[in-house]
XYZ file of C-alpha atoms in Angstrom:
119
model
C 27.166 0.131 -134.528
C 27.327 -3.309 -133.382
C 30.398 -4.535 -132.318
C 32.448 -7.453 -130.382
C 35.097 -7.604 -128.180
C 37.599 -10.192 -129.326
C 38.058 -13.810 -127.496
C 40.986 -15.056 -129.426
C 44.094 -13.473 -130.492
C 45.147 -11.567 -133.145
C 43.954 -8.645 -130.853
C 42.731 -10.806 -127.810
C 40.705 -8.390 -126.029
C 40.102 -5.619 -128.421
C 37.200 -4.339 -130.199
C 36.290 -5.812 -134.030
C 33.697 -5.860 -136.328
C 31.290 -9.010 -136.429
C 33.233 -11.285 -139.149
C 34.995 -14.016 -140.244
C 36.079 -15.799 -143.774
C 33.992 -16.869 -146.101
C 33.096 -20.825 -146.713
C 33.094 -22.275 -149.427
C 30.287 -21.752 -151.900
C 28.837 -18.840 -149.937
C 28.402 -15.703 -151.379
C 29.586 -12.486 -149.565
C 26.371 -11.741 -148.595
C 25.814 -15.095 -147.179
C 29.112 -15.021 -145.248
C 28.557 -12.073 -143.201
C 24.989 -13.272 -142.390
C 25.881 -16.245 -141.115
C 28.804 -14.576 -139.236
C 26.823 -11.834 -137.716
C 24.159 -14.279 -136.513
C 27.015 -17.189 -135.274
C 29.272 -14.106 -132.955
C 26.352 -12.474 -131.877
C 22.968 -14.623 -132.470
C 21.741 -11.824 -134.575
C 20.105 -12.283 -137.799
C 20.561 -9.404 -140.509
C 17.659 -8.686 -143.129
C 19.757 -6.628 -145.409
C 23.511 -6.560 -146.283
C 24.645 -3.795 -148.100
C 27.942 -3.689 -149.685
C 30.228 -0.620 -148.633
C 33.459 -1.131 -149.965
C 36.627 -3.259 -149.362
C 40.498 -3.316 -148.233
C 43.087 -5.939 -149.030
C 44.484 -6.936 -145.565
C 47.086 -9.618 -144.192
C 45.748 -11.807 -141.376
C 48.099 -13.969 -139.510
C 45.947 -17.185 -138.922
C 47.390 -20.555 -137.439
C 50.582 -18.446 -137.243
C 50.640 -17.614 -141.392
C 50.014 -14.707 -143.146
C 47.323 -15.221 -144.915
C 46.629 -12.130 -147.895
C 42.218 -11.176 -147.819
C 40.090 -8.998 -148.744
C 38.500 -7.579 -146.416
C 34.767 -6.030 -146.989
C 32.990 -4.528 -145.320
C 28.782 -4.008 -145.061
C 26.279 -1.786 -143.396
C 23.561 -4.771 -141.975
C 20.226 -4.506 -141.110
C 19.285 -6.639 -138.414
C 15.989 -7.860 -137.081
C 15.987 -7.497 -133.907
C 18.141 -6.464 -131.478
C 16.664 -7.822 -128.426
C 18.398 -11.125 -128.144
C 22.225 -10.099 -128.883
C 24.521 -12.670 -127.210
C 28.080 -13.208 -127.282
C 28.748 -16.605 -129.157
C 31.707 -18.424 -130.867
C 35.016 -16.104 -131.620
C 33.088 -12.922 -129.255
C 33.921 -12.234 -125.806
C 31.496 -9.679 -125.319
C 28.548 -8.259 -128.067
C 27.062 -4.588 -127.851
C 26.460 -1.870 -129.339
C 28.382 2.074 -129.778
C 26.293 5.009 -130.408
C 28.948 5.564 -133.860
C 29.084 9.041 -132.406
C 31.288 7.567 -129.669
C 33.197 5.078 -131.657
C 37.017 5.834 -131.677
C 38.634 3.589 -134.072
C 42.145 3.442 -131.534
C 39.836 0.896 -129.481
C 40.066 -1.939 -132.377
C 42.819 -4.538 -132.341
C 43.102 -4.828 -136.290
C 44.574 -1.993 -138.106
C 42.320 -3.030 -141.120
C 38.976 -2.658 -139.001
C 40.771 1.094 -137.747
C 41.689 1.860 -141.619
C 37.889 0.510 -142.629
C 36.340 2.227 -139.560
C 38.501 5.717 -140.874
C 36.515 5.074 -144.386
C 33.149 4.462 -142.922
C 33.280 7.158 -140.560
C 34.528 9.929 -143.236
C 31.017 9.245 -145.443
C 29.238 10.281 -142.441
């Protein structure tokens, strides 16, 4: 599973998910593409939808209510993964050795939870 270590607070320091909000006129699909390829200069081929979670995410200091979805990508290839705009570090976890207690954001632990139980 690819995942980032986080270079801004909430969570400074922890483990998340590649992601960010949505822009305007972007489809979900196009969001997480373009966020996957700006935090970790990865481009994904597919994005499948998995499910969602509705979520509260302090930014700028004010709760802000989300949804929060969350897709299994494809990528192209994984040879040239680089840490870039809100990730301090960009890898992968064999999702055998993923523990979910290593994320930061309890909705990424509760989404984790979901994703790992269909295994």
């Amino acid at each position: 599973m690819l995942v980032c270590r986080r270079a801004k607070d909430p969570a400074k320091g922890t483990l998340d998910l590649p992601g960010g909000f949505i822009d305007m006129n972007e489809t979900a699909e196009e969001g997480v593409t373009r966020e996957v390829l700006e935090e970790t200069g990865l481009k994904v081929k597919e994005a499948i939808y998995r499910f969602t979670l509705p979520n509260i995410y302090v930014y700028s200091g004010f709760p802000v209510h989300t949804l929060d979805m969350f897709f299994l990508c494809k990528v192209e290839d994984t040879s040239h993964i680089a840490a870039m705009d809100d990730a301090a570090d960009a890898f992968f976890i064999p999702v055998a050795e993923l523990r979910p207690e290593d994320f930061g954001l309890d909705s990424i632990r509760k989404g984790l939870g979901i994703f790992l139980s269909t295994l």
